[in-house]
Coordinates of C-alpha atoms in Angstrom, one line a residue:
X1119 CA 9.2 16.6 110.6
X1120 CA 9.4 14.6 107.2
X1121 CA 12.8 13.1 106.0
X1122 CA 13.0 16.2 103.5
X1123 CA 12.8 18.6 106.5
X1124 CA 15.3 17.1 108.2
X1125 CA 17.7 17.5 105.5
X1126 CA 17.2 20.5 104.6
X1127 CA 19.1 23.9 106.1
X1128 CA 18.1 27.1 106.4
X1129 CA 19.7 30.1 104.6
X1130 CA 20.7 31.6 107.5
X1131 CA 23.1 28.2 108.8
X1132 CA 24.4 28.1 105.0
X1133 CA 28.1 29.2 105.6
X1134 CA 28.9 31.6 102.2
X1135 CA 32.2 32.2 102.8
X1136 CA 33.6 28.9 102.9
X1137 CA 31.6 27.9 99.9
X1138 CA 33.5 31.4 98.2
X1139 CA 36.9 30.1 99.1
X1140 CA 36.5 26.8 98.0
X1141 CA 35.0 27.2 94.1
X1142 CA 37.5 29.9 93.1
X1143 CA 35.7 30.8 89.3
X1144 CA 38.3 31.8 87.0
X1145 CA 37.0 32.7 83.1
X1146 CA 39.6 32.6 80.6
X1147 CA 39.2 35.8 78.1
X1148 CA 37.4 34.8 74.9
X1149 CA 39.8 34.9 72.1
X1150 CA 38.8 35.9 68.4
X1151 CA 38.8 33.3 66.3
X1152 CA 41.3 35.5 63.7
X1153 CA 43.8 35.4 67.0
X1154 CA 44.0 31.7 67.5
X1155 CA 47.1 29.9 66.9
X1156 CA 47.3 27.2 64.7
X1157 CA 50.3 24.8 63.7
X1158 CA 49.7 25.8 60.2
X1159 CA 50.5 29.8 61.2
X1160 CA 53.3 31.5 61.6
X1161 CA 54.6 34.4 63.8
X1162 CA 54.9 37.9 61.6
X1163 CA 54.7 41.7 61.8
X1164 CA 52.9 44.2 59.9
X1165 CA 54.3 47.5 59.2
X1166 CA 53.3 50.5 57.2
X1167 CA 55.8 53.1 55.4
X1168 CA 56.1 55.4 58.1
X1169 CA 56.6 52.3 60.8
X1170 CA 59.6 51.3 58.3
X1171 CA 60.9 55.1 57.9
X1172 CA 60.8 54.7 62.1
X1173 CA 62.6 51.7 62.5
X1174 CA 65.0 53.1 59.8
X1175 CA 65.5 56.1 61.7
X1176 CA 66.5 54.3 65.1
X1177 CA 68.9 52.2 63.5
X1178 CA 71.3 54.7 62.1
X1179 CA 70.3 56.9 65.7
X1180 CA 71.9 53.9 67.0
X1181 CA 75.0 53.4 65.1
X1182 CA 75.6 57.3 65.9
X1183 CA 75.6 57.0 69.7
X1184 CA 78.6 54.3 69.5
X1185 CA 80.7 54.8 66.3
X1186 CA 80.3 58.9 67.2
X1187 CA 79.5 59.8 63.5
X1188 CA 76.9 62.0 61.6
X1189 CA 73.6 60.1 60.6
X1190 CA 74.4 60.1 57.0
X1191 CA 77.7 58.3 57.6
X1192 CA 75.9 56.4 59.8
X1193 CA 73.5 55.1 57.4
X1194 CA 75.8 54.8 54.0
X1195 CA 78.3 52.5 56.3
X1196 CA 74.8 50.5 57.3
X1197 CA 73.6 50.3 53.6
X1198 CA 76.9 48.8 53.1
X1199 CA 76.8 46.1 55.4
X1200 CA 72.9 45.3 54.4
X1201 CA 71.6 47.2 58.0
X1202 CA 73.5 44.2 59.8
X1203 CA 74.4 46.6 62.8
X1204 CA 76.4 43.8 65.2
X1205 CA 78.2 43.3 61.9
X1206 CA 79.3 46.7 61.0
X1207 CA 80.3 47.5 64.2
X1208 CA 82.3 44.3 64.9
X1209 CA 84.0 45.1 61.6
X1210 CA 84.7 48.6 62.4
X1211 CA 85.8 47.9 65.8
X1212 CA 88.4 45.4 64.1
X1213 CA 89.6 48.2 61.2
X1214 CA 88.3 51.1 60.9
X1215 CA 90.0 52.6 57.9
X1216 CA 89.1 49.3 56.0
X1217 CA 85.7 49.7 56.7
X1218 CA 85.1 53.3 56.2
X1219 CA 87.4 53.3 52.7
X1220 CA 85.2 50.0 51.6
X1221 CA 82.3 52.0 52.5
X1222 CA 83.3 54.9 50.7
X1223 CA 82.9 57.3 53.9
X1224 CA 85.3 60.2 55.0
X1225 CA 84.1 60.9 58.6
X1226 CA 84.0 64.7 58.8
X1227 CA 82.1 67.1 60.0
X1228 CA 81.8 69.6 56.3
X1229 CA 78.5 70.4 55.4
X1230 CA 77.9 70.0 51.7
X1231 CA 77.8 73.6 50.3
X1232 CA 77.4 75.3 46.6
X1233 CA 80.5 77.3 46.4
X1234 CA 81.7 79.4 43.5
X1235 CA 85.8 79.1 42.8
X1236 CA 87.5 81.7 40.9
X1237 CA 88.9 80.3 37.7
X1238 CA 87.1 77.2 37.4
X1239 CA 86.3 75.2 34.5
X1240 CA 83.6 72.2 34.8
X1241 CA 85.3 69.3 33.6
X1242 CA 81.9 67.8 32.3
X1243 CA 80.0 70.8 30.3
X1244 CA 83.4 72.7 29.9
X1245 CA 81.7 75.8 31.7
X1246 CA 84.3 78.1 33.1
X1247 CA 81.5 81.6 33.2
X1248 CA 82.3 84.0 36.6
X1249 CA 80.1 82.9 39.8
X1250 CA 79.5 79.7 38.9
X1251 CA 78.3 77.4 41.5
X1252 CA 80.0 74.2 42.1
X1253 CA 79.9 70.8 44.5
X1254 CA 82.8 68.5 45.4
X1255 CA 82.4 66.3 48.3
X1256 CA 85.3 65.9 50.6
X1257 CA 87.6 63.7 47.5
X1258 CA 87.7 67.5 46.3
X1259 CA 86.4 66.2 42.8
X1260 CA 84.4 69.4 41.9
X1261 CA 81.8 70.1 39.0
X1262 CA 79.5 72.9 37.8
X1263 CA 76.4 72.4 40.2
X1264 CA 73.8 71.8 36.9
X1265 CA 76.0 68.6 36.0
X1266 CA 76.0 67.4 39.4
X1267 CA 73.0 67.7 39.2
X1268 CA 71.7 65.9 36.0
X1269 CA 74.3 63.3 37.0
X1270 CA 72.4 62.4 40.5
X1271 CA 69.1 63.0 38.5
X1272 CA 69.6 60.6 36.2
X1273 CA 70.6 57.8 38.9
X1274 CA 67.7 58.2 40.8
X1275 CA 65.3 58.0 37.8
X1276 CA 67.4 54.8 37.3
X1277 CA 66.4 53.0 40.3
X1278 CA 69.6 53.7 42.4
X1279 CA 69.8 55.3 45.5
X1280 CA 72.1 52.8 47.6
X1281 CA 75.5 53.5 46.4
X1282 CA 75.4 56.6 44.5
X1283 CA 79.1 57.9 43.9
X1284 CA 81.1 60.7 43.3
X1285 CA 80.3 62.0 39.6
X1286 CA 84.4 61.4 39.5
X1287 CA 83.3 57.6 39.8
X1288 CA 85.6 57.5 43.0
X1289 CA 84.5 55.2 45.7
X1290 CA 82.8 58.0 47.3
X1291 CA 79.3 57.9 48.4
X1292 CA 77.0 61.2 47.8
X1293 CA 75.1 61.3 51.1
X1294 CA 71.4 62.5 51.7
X1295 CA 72.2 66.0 52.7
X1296 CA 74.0 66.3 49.7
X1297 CA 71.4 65.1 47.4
X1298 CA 69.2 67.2 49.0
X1299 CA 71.0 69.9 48.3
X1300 CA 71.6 69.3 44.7
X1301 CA 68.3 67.8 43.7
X1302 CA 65.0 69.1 42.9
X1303 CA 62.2 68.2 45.9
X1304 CA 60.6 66.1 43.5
X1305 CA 63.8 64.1 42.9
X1306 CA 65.1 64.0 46.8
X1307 CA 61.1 62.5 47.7
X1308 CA 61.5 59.6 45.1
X1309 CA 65.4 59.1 46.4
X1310 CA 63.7 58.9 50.1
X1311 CA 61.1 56.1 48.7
X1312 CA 63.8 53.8 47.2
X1313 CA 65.8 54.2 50.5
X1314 CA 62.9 53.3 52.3
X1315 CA 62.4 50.2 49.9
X1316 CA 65.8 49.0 49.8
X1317 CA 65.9 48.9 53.5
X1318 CA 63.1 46.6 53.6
X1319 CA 64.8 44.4 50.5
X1320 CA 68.2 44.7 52.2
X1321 CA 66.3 42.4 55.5
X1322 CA 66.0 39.1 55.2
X1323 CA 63.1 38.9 57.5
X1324 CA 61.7 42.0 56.0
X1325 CA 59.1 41.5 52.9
X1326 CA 56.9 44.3 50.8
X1327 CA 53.7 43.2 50.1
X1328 CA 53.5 42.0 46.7
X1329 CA 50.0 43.3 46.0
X1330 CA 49.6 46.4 43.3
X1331 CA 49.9 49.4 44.8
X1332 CA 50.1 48.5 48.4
X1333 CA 52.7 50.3 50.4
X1334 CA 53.3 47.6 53.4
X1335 CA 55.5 45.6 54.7
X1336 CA 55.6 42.4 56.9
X1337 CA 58.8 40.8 58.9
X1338 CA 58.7 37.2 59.4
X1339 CA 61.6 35.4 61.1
X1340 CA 61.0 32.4 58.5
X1341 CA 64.7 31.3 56.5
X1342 CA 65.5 29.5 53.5
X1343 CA 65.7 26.4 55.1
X1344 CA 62.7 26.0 56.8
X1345 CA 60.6 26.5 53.4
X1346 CA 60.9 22.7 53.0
X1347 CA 59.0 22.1 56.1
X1348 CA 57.0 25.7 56.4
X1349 CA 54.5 27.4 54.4
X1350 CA 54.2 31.2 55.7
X1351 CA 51.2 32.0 54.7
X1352 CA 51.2 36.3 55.7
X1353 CA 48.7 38.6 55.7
X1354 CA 49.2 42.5 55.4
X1355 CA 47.1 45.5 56.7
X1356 CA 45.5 45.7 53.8
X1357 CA 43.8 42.1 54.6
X1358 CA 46.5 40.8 51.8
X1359 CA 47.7 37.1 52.0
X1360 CA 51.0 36.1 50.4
X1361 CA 53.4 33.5 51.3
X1362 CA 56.7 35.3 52.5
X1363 CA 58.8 32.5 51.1
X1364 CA 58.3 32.9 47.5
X1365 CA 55.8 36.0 47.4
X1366 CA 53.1 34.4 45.5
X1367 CA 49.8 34.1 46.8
X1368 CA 48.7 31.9 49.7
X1369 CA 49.8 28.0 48.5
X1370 CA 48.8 26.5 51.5
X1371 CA 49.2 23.3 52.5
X1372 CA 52.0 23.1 49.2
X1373 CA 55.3 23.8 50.2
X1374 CA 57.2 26.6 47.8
X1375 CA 59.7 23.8 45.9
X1376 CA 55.8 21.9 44.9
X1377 CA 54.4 25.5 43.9
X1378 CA 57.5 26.5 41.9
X1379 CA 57.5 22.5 40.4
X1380 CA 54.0 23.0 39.8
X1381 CA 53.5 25.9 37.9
X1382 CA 56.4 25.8 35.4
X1383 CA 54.7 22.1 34.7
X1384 CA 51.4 23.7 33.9
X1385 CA 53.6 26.6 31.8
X1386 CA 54.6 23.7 29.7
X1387 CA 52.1 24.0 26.8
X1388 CA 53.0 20.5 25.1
X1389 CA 50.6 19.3 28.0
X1390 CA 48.1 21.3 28.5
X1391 CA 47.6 23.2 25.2
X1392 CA 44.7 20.3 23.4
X1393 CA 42.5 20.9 26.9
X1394 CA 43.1 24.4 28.6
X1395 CA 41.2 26.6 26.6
X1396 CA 38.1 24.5 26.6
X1397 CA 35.4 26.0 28.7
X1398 CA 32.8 23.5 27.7
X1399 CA 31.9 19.8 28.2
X1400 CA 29.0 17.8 26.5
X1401 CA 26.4 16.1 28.2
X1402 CA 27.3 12.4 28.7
X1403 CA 23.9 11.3 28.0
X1404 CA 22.3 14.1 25.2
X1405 CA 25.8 15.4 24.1
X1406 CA 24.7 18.7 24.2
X1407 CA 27.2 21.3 25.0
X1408 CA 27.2 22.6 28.2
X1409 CA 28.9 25.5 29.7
X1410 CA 29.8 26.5 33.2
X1411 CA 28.5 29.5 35.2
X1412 CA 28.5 29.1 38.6
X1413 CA 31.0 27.4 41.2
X1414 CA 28.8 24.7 42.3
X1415 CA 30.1 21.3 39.9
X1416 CA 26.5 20.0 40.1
X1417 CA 25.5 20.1 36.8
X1418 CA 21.9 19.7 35.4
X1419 CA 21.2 19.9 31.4
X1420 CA 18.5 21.6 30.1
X1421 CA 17.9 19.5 27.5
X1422 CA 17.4 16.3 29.2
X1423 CA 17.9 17.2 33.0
X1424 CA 20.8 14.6 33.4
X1425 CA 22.5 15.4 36.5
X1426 CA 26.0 15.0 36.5
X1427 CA 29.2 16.2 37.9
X1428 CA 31.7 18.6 35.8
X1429 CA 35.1 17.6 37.2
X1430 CA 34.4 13.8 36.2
X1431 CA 31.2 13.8 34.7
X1432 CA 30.3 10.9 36.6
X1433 CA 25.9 10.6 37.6
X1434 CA 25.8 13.2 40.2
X1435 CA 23.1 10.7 43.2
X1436 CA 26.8 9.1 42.9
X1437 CA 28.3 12.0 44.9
X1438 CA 26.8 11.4 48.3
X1439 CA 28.3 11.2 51.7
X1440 CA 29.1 7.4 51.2
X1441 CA 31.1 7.7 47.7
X1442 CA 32.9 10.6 46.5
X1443 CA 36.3 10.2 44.9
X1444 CA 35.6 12.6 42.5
X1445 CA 39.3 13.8 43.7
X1446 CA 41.1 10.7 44.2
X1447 CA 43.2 9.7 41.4
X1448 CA 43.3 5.6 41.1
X1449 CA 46.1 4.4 39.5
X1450 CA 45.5 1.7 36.6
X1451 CA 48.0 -1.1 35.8
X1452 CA 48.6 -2.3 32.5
X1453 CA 49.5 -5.4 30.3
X1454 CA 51.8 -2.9 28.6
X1455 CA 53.2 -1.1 31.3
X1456 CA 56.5 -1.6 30.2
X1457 CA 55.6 0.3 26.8
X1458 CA 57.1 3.6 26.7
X1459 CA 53.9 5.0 24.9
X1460 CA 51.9 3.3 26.9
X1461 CA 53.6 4.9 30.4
X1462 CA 53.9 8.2 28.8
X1463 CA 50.3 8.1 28.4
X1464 CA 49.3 7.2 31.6
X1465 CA 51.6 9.8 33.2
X1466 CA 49.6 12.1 31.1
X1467 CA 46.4 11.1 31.7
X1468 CA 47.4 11.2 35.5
X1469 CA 48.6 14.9 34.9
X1470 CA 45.9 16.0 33.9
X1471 CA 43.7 14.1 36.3
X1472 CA 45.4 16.7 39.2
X1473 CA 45.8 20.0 36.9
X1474 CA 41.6 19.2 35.6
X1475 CA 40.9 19.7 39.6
X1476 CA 43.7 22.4 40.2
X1477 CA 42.3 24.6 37.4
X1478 CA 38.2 23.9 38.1
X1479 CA 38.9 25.0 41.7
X1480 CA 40.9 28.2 40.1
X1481 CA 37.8 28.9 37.4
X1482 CA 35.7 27.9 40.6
X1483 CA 37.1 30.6 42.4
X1484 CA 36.8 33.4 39.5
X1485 CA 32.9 32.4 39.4
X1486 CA 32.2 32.7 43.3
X1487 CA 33.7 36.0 43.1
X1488 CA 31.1 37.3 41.0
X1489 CA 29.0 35.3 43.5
X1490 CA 30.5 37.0 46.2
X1491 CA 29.8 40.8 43.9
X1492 CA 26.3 39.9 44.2
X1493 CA 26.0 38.9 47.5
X1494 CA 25.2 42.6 49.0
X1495 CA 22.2 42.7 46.6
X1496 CA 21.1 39.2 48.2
X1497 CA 22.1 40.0 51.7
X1498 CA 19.9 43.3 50.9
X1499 CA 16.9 41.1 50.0
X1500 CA 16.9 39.1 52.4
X1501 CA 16.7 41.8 55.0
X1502 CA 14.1 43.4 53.4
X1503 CA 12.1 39.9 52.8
X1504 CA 12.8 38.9 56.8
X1505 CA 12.8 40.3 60.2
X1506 CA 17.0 40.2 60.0
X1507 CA 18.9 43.3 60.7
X1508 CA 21.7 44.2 58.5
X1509 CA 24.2 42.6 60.8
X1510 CA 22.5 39.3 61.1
X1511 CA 22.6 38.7 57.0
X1512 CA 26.6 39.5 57.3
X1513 CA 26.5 35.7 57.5
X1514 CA 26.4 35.6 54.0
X1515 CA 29.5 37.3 53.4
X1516 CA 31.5 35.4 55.5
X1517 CA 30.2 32.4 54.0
X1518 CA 31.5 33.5 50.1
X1519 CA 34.7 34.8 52.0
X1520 CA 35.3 31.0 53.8
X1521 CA 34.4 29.5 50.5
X1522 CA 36.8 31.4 48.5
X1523 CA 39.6 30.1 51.1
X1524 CA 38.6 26.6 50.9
X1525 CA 38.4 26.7 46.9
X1526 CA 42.4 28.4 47.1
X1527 CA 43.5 25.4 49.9
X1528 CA 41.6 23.1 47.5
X1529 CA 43.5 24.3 44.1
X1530 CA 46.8 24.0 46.3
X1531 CA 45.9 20.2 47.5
X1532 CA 46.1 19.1 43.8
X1533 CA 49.0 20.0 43.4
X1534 CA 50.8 19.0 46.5
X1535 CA 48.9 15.3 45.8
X1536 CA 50.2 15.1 42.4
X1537 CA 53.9 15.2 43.6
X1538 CA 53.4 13.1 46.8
X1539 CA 53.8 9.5 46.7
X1540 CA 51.4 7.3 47.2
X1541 CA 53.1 4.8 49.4
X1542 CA 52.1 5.3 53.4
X1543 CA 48.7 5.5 55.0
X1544 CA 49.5 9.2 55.5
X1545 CA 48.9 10.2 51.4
X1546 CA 45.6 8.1 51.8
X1547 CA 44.3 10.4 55.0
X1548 CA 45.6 13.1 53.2
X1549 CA 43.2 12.4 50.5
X1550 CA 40.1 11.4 52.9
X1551 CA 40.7 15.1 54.3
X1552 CA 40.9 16.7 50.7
X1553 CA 37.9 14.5 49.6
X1554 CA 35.7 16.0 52.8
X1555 CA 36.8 19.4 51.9
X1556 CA 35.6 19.5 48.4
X1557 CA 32.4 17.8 49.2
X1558 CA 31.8 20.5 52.1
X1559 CA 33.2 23.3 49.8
X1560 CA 30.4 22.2 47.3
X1561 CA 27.4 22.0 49.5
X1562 CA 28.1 25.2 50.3
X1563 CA 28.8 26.6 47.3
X1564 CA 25.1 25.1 45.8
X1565 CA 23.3 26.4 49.7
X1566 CA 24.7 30.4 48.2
X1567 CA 23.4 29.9 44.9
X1568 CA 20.0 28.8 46.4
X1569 CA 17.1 32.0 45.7
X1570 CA 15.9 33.9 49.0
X1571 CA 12.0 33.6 49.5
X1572 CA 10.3 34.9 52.7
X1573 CA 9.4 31.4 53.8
X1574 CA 12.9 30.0 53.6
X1575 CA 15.2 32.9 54.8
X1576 CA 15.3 31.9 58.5
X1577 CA 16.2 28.2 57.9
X1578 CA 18.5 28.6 54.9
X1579 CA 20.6 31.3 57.4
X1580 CA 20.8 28.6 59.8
X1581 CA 21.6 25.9 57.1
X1582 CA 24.5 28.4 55.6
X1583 CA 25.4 29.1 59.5
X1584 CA 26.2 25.9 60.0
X1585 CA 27.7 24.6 56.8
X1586 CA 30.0 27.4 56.7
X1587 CA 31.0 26.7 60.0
X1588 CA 31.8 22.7 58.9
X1589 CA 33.7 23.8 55.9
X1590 CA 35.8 26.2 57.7
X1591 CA 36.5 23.2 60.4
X1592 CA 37.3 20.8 57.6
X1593 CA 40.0 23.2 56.3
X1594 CA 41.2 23.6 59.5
X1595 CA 42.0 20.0 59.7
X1596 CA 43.3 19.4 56.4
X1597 CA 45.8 22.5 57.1
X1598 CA 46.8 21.3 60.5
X1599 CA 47.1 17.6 59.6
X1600 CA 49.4 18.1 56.5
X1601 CA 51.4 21.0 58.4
X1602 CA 52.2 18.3 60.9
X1603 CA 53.3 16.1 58.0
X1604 CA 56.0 18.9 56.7
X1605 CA 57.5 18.8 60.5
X1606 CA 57.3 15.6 60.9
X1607 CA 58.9 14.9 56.9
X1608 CA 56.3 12.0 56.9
X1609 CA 55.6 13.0 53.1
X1610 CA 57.6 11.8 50.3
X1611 CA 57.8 13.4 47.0
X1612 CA 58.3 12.0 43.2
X1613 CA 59.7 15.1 41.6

């Protein structure tokens, strides 16, 4: 028997079942990459119109059970203390006639009714025919039920439905049922909508979605407070993304007080009104005009084919992997420093340095778009022109839709850099990570301008694969890196 032989054992004397209890396999579940965690996220809610008109609904069942009331007592005395239930009922545990007269709630049980009263004259119109009908709630403050009618109209058309009172102007609140009663159903649905949207503005952690026409809502336990460290970035149903601090669009990585700074700087037209309407730059060496049509900034002239970037108009071979600070603004000293014109200058000229890049990324943006219209015709040709099924060519979708987040993080990063200052090895890794985004976020944008042939399809999916996957990485970073910095307060601002 050779050596090998000897070492070897047969199936039969190989013991299974102690190998099974010794290598216990355990496979954690794969978790979509929309589902993973990051420090930059934040924990929220989504919630449709007839989630809120739920939640709504439990509240005030709630408040019922303990105070023993009718819901629509139940929810003016919550209206009134902003739905802050432990509130209210602390309060009306403590004084209960305060509560209910500050309220403007009588706590019976009399259904609202159209009655006719012999002898009556309306106060308002002066009507005083036979079988008239009138309303008065329980202040016994009664009017003709037409002018009760217009008067309740008229409030709801006006926006109000919180704290509609007695037509007497006594601190009596007209309840639902009432208003039901009165109204037509035209009238009572549009009361019932701003109800259900001043709940949702009455909760702190409650937010609509500031998008036209969109109906959710999203709750996000984020306060005041933390806005200086924390940029909730949301997202609604509807795939919408707004910040829930301030309700503008996703800012990310800039903090609300540097978005808010920001923008009423660039409102200022004594800055920016010589350079923001120009849409073209000459050539540096032809000085031909040139104009932009496409996200990419690698720009070639027809004229004389110099290639050349568009945010500094620097030689383009210059913009390689081993120099790019295309994005980095170097600050210049000066004999005359201590010149007032001469500072002013400069603080211009370093202005617009950040707004030049904050505005191509936004122009950018408004170009890949159209980009991004055309990219079902090109996803379409290239599965005609290839062996790729229709799902395989969704990677060129998902690239536009990465690039389109990039170039929005980008815009943002110009304006957080312009306010940070420039005096810790943190700003200068914050600009390394903003400088790798952009040149990733412009590979790709030139690799989805690049035209589909037959013989490069396969590769340039791969190429476009890959690249998208590196630009979504780098964002990643930059988000994660500068979220860390708003914990840890390791930036410092020059506001």
């Amino acid at each position: 028997m050779s050596d090998f032989e000897s070492d070897t054992m047969d199936e039969d004397d190989f013991d299974y079942s102690q190998e099974d209890e010794e290598q216990d396999f355990v496979f954690e579940p794969v978790i979509p990459e929309k589902d993973i965690k990051r420090s930059y996220d934040v924990e929220y809610k989504c919630y449709s119109p007839s989630d809120i008109e739920k939640i709504q609904n439990e509240e005030i069942s709630h408040v019922c059970n303990i105070l023993g009331c009718t819901k629509e007592n139940a929810s003016t005395l919550l209206r009134h203390f902003k739905w802050n239930k432990e509130r209210l009922i602390e309060s009306y545990m403590e004084n209960e006639d305060a509560v209910k007269k500050e309220a403007g709630v009588i706590m019976d049980v009399k259904e609202p009714k159209l009655i006719t009263v012999p002898g009556f004259s309306c106060d308002i119109c002066c009507n005083d025919q036979d079988n008239l009908l009138t309303f008065a709630l329980s202040c016994d403050h009664r009017f003709c039920a037409d002018c009760y009618e217009h008067y309740l109209t008229d409030k709801i058309k006006e926006g109000e439905s919180r704290y509609i009172t007695c037509a007497e102007n006594c601190n009596l609140i007209v309840d639902e049922k009432a208003i039901q009663l009165l109204v037509k159903p035209e009238i009572y649905q549009k009361y019932k909508i701003l109800l259900l949207r001043a709940f949702v503005d009455d909760h702190k952690s409650l937010h609509w979605c500031p998008y036209p026409n969109c109906e959710n809502a999203v709750k996000c336990l984020i306060t005041k407070a933390q806005l200086d460290t924390i940029v909730p970035t949301v997202e609604c149903s509807s795939g919408h993304r707004f910040c829930f601090g301030c309700g503008l669009k996703d800012h990310q990585p800039a903090i609300c007080d540097v978005v808010k700074r920001w923008l009423k700087k660039c409102a200022d037209d004594s800055e920016t009104s010589n350079w923001i309407a120009a849409n073209t730059k000459e050539c540096v060496k032809c000085f031909s005009m040139i104009e932009k049509n496409g996200g990419c900034n690698h720009m070639t002239c027809r004229k004389c084919k110099h290639e050349f970037c568009w945010i500094c108009l620097g030689p383009w071979a210059d913009h390689g992997t081993s120099w790019y600070n295309c994005s980095r603004y170097e600050e210049k000293e000066s004999v005359d420093a201590r010149d007032a014109q001469t500072k002013s200058r400069q603080a211009l000229e370093r202005y617009l340095h950040y707004y030049n890049r904050y505005a191509n990324h936004d122009q950018s943006a408004k170009l890949d778009k159209q980009l991004y219209e055309a990219t079902e015709k090109k996803m379409e040709v290239m599965q005609k022109s290839s062996d790729f099924s229709w799902i395989q060519v969704q990677f060129l979708k998902s690239a536009v839709d990465v690039l389109l987040k990039s170039r929005a993080t980008l815009m943002w990063t110009y304006a957080l850099a312009y306010y940070l200052a420039r005096n810790s090895n943190a700003t200068a890794l914050f600009e390394d990570n903003q400088r790798d985004l952009e040149m990733a976020v412009e590979a790709l944008s030139g690799l989805l301008e690049t035209q589909i042939t037959p013989e490069n399809a396969a590769e340039l999916r791969q190429t476009v694969l890959d690249k998208t996957e590196y630009v979504n990485r780098r964002r990643q970073i930059l988000l994660s890196d500068t979220a860390a910095g708003h914990l840890e307060k390791r930036w410092e601002y020059s506001f």
